[in-house]
Coordinates of C-alpha atoms in Angstrom, one line a residue:
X527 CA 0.0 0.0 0.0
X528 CA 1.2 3.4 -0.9
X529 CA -0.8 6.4 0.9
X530 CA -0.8 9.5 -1.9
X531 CA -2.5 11.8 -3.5
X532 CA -5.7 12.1 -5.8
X533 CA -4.9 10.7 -9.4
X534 CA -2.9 7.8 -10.8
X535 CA -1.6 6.8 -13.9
X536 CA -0.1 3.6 -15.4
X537 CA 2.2 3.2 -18.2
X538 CA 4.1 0.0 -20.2
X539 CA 7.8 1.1 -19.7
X540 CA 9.4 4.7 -19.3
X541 CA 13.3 6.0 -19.4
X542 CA 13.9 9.3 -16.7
X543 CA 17.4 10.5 -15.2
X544 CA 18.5 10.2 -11.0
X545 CA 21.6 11.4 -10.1
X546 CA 22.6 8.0 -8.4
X547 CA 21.8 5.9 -11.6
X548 CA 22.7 8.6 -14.4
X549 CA 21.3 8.6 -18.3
X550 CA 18.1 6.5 -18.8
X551 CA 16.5 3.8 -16.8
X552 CA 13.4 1.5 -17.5
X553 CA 10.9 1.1 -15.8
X554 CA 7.8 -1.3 -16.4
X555 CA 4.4 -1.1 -15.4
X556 CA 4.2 1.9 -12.7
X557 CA 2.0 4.5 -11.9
X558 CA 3.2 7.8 -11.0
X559 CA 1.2 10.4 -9.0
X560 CA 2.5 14.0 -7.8
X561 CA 2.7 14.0 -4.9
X562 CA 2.3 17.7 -3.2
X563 CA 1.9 20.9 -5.4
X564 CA 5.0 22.4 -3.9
X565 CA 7.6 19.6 -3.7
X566 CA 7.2 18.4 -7.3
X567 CA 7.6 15.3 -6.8
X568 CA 6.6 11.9 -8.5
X569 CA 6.2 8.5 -6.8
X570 CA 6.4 5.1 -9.4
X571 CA 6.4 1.7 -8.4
X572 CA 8.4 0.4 -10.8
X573 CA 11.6 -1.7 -10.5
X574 CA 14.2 0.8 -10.4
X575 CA 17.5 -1.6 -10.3
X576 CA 15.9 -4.4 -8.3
X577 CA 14.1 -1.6 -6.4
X578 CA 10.7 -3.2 -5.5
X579 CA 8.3 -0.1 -4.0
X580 CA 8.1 3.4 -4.6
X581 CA 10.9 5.8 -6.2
X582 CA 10.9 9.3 -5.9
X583 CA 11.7 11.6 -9.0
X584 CA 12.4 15.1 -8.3
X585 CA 11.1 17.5 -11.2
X586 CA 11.2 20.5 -9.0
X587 CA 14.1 22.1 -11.1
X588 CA 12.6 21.4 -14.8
X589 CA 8.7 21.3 -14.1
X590 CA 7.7 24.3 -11.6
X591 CA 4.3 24.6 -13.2
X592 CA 3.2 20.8 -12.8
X593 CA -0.7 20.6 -12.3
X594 CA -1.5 18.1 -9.3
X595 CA -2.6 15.0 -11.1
X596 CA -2.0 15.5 -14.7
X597 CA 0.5 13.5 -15.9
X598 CA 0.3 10.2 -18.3
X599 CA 2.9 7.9 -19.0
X600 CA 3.6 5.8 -22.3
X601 CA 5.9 2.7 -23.2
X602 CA 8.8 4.8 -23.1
X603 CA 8.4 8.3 -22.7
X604 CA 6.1 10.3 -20.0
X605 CA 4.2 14.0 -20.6
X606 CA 2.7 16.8 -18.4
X607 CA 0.2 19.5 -18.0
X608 CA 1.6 22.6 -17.4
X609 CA -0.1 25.0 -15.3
X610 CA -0.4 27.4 -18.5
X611 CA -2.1 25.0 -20.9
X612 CA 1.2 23.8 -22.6
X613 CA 2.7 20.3 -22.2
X614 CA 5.7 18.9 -21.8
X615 CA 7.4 15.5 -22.9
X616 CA 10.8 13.5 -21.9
X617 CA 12.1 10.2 -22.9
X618 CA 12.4 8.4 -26.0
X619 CA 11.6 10.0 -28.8
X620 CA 11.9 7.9 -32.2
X621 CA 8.6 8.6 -33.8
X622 CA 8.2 12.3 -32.9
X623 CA 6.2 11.2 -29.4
X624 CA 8.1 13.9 -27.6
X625 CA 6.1 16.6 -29.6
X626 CA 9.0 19.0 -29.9
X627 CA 9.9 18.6 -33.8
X628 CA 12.2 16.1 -33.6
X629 CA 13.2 12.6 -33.1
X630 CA 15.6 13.3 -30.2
X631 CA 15.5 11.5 -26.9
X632 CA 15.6 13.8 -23.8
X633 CA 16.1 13.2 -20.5
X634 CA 14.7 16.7 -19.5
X635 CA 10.9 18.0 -20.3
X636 CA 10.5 19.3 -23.3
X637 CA 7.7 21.5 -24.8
X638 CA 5.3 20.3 -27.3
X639 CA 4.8 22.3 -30.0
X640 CA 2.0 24.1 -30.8
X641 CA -0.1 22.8 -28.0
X642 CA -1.0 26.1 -25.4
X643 CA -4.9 25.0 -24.4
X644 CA -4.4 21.8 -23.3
X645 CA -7.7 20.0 -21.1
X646 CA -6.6 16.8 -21.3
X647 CA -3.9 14.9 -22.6
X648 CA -3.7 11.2 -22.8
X649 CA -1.5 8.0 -23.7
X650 CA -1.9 4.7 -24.2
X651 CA -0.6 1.9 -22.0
X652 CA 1.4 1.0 -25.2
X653 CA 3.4 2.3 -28.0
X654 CA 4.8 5.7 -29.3
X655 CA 1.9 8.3 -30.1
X656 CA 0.0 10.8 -28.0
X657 CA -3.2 12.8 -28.5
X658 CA -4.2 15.9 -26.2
X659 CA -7.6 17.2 -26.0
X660 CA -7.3 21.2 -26.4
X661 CA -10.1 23.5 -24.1
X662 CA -11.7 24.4 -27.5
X663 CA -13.0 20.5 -28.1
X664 CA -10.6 19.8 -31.2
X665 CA -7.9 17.0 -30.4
X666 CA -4.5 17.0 -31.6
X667 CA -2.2 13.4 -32.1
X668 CA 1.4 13.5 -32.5
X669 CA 4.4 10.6 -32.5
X670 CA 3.4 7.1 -34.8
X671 CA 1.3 6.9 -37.0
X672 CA 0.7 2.7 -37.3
X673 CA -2.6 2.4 -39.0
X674 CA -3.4 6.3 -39.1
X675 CA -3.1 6.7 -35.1
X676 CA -2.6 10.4 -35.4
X677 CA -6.0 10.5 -37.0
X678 CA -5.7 13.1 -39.6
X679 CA -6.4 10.8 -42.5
X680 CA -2.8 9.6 -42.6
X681 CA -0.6 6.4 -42.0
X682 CA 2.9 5.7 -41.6
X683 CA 4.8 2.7 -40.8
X684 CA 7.8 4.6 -40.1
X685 CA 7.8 8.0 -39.8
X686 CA 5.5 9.8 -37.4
X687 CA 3.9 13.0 -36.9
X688 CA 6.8 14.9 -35.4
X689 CA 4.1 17.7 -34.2
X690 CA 0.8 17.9 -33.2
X691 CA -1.8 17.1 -36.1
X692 CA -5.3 17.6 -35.6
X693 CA -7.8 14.8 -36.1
X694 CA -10.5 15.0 -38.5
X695 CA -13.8 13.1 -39.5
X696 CA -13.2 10.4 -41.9
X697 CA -16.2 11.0 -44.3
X698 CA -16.3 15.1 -44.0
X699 CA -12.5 15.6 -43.7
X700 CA -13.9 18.3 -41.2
X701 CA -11.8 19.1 -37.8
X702 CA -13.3 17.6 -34.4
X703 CA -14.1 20.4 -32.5
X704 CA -16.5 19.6 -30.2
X705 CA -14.8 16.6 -27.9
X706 CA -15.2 16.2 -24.4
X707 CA -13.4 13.2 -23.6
X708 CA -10.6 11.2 -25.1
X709 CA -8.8 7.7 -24.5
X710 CA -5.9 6.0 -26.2
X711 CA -4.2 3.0 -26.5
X712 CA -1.7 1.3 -28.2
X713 CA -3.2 1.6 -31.8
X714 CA -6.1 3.4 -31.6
X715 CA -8.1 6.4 -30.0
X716 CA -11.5 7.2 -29.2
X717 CA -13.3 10.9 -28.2
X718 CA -16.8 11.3 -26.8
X719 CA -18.5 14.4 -28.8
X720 CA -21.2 16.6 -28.1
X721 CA -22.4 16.1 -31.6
X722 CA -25.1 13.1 -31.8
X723 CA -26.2 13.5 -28.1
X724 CA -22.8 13.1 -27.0
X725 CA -21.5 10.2 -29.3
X726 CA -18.2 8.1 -29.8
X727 CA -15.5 8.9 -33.0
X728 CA -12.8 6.4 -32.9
X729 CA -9.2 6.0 -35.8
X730 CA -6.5 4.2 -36.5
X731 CA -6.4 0.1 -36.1
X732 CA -9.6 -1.8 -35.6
X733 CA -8.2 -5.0 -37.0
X734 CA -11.3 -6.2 -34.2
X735 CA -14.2 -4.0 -35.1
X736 CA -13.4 -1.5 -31.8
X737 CA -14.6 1.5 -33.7
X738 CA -18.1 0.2 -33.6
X739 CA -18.9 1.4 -37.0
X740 CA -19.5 -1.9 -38.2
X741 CA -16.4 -3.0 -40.4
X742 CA -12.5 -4.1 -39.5
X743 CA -10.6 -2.0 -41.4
X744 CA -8.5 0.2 -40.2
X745 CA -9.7 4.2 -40.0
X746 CA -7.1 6.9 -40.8
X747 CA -9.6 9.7 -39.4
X748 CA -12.1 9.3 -36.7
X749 CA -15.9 7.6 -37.3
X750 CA -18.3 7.6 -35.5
X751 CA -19.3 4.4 -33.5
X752 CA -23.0 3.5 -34.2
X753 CA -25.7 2.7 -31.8
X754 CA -23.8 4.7 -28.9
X755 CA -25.4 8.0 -27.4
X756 CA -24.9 9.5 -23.8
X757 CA -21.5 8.7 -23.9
X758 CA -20.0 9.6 -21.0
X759 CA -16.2 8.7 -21.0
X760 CA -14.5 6.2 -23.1
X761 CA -11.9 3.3 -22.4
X762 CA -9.6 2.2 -25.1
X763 CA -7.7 -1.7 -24.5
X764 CA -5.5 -3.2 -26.9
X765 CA -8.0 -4.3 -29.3
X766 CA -11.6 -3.4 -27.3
X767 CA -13.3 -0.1 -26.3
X768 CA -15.7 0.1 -23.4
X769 CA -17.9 3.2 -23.0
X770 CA -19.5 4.6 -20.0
X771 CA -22.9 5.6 -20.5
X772 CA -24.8 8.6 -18.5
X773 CA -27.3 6.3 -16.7
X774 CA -24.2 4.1 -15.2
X775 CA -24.1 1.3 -17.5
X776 CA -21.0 0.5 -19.1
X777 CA -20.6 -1.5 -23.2
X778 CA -17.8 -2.4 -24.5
X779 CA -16.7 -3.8 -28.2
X780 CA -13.7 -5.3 -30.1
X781 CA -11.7 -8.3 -29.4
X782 CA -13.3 -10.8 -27.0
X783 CA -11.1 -13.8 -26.3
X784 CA -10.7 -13.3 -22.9
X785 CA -13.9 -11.9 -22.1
X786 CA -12.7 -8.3 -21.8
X787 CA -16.7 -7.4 -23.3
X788 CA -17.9 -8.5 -20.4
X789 CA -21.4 -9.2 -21.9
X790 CA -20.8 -13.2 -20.5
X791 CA -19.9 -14.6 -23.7
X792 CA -16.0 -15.7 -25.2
X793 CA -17.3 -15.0 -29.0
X794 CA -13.9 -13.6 -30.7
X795 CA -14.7 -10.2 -31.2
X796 CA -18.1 -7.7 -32.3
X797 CA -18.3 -5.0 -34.5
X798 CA -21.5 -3.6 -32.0
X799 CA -21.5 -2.8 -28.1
X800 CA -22.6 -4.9 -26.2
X801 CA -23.9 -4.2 -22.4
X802 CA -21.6 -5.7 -19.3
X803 CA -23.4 -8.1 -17.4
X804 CA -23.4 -6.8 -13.6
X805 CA -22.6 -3.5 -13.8
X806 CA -25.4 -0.4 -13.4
X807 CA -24.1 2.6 -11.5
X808 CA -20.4 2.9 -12.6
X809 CA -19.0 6.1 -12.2
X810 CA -15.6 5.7 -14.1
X811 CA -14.2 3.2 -16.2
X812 CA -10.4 2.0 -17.3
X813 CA -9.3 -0.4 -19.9
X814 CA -6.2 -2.9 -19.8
X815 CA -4.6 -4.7 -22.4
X816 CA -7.0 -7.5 -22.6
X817 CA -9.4 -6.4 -19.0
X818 CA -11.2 -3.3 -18.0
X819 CA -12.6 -2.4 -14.7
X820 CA -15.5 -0.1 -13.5
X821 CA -15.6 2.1 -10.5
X822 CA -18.5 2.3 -8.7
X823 CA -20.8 4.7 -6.9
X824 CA -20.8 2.8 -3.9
X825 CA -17.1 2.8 -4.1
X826 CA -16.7 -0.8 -5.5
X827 CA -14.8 -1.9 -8.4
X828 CA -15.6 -4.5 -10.7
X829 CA -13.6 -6.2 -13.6
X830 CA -13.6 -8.1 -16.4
X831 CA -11.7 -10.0 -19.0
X832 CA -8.3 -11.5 -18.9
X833 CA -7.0 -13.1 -15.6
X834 CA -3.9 -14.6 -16.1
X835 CA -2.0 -12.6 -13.5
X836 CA -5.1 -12.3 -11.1
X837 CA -5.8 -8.1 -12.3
X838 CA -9.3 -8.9 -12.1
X839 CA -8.9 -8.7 -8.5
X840 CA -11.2 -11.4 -7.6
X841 CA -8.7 -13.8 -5.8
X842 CA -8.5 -16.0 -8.6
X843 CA -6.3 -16.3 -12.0
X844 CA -9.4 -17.5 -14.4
X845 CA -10.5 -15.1 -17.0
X846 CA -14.4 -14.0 -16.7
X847 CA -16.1 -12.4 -19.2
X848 CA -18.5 -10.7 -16.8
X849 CA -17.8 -8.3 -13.5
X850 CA -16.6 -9.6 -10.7
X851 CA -16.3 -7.6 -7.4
X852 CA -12.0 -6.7 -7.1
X853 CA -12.0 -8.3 -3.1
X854 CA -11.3 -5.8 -0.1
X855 CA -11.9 -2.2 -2.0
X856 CA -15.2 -0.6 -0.9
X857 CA -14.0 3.3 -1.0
X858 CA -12.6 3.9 -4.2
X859 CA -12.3 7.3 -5.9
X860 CA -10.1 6.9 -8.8
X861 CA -8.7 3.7 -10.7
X862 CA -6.0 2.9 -13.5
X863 CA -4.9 0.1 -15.4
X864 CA -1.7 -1.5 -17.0
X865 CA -1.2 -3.8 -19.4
X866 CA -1.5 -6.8 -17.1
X867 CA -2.4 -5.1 -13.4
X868 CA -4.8 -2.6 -12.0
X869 CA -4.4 0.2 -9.4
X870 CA -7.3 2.0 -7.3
X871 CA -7.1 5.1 -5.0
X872 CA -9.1 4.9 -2.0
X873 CA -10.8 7.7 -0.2
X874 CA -8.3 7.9 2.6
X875 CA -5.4 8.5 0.1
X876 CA -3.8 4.9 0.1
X877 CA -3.3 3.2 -3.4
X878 CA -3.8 -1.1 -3.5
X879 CA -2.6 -2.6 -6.7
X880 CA -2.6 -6.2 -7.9
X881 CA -2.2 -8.2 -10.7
X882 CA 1.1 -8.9 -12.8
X883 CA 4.0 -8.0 -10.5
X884 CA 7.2 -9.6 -12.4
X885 CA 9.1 -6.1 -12.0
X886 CA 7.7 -4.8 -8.9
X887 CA 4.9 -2.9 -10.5
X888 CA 2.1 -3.3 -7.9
X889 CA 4.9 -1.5 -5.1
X890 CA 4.5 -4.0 -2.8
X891 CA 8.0 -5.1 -2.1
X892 CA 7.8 -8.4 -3.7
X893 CA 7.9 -9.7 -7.6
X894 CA 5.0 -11.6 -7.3
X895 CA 1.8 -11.7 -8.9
X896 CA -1.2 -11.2 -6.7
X897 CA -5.0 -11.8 -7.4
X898 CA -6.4 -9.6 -4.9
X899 CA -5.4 -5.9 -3.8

């Protein structure tokens, strides 16, 4: 148990410089939370040299406008909000993901061009592109661009977008300007919109139908996901997208191997949403690699999907392709999940973690797995 702050945020692997270690060092599976406006501080969990709980990074020096709360990590790089609506990026930087015009790695922040309204800014669990969603409701992608993640009508197996690129509508080739929430994972994006009574536009790879408009090919720019209204947040896996609606319910889409629709079956994948069995008053939802979980009003968390390394939370390793109740958490307020593990933030400021633990990512001073928080 780690006792923090008010957000968290989980990542694949990310590269930052101490002054015992010098130049980069990984890090795999961690979230990182700021933890007091004034010290500028970050906590991870990862396994920092065989270092199995939390790992203080100092940022005080290159970040003295870090917003509480507002940062997201990738596989190999890491961004923040910046108290003036800017962001800034550090790490690797092959495919432009740093933002700054270049493919330079940096172990400092850097600023991303271009980008001065910022509201949200989000990045996948995964690979090398990032997408911020600007105060004005148009969203901007930068970094790869495997099957058209930037979502300007573009793809490029190996160049990426080396600034930010706005997204546009696949049929109208007309800017999004009216989003209100954004997720995005390792290959493809989603935004709820005010437009259709608050609707879903996904792009880029949906080898698995998890745009919801009713094919599996791949979309360069956004389309909208049919059947979906009253969106009220999205949550983008590997290969499936779950959406939270207004009334509480949560349906989800794409790749279903494992279960990770939650709707109780194991069919392969659906084009259409489909409702998750067992869950009616969630509040927030997050998606894993192959799981997703729900927080609920009550405080609860359920989860779904994959199992291998016990994320579901439910004491067991089995997958289950409906909720089940994550044993012993009762007063969450915020949750976040990995490729393989899940995190929640309970009221009284602690964080519990469980799931995949093979480099210390669950901060609990061991390397094993564990199926319950």
């Amino acid at each position: 148990m780690v006792d923090l702050g008010e957000e968290i945020a989980i990542g694949g692997i990310f590269l930052y410089q101490t002054a015992d270690l010098g130049g980069f060092s990984r890090a795999v599976g961690l979230y990182a939370e700021i933890l007091d406006a004034s010290q500028n501080t970050v906590l991870t969990t990862a396994a920092v040299q065989d270092s199995r709980a939390g790992y203080l990074l100092d940022f005080s020096s290159t970040r003295p406008n870090y917003q509480r709360g507002r940062v997201t990590i990738g596989q190999d790089h890491l961004c923040a909000f910046m108290n003036d609506g800017s962001v800034q990026c550090w790490g690797r930087n092959a495919k432009g993901q740093l933002g700054d015009g270049t493919t330079a790695d940096s172990l400092n922040p850097v600023v991303v061009q271009g980008i001065t309204n910022a509201l949200s800014v989000d990045t996948g669990a995964g690979r090398t592109h990032q997408c911020a969603l600007l105060m004005d409701g148009s969203v901007k992608c930068w970094g790869g661009n495997y099957y058209g993640t930037i979502g300007d009508g573009t793809y490029d197996w190996y160049f990426g977008k080396l600034q930010p690129t706005a997204v546009v509508e696949k049929t109208s080739g007309d800017l999004i300007t009216d989003a209100v929430a954004i997720s995005v994972a390792d290959y493809h994006s989603c935004v709820v919109r005010r437009q259709g009574n608050l609707s879903v536009w996904c792009w880029g790879w949906n080898g698995s139908g998890q745009h919801g408009d009713g094919s599996r090919s791949h979309n360069y720019a956004a389309v909208k996901m049919l059947g979906i209204s009253n969106a009220r947040s999205v949550a983008v896996g590997y290969a499936h997208t779950c959406v939270l609606l207004q009334d509480g319910f949560v349906k989800c889409l794409g790749y279903n191997a494992k279960g990770q629709l939650g709707d109780g079956s194991y069919v392969e994948d659906s084009t259409t949403a489909s409702q998750v069995v067992g869950v009616t008053n969630a509040t927030n939802i997050a998606s894993g690699y192959w799981h997703a979980c729900a927080l609920l009003g009550d405080g609860n968390v359920t989860c779904w999907g994959n199992n291998a390394n016990g994320q579901l939370g439910n004491g067991a390793t089995g997958d289950r392709s409906a909720a089940v109740q994550v044993l012993g958490i009762t007063s969450a307020m915020s949750i976040a999940l990995g490729h393989h593990h899940s995190c929640a933030l309970l009221r009284s400021g602690v964080i519990k973690c469980w799931g995949k633990n093979a480099n210390g990512q669950l901060g609990d001073g061991t390397m094993d797995d564990r199926s319950s928080p």
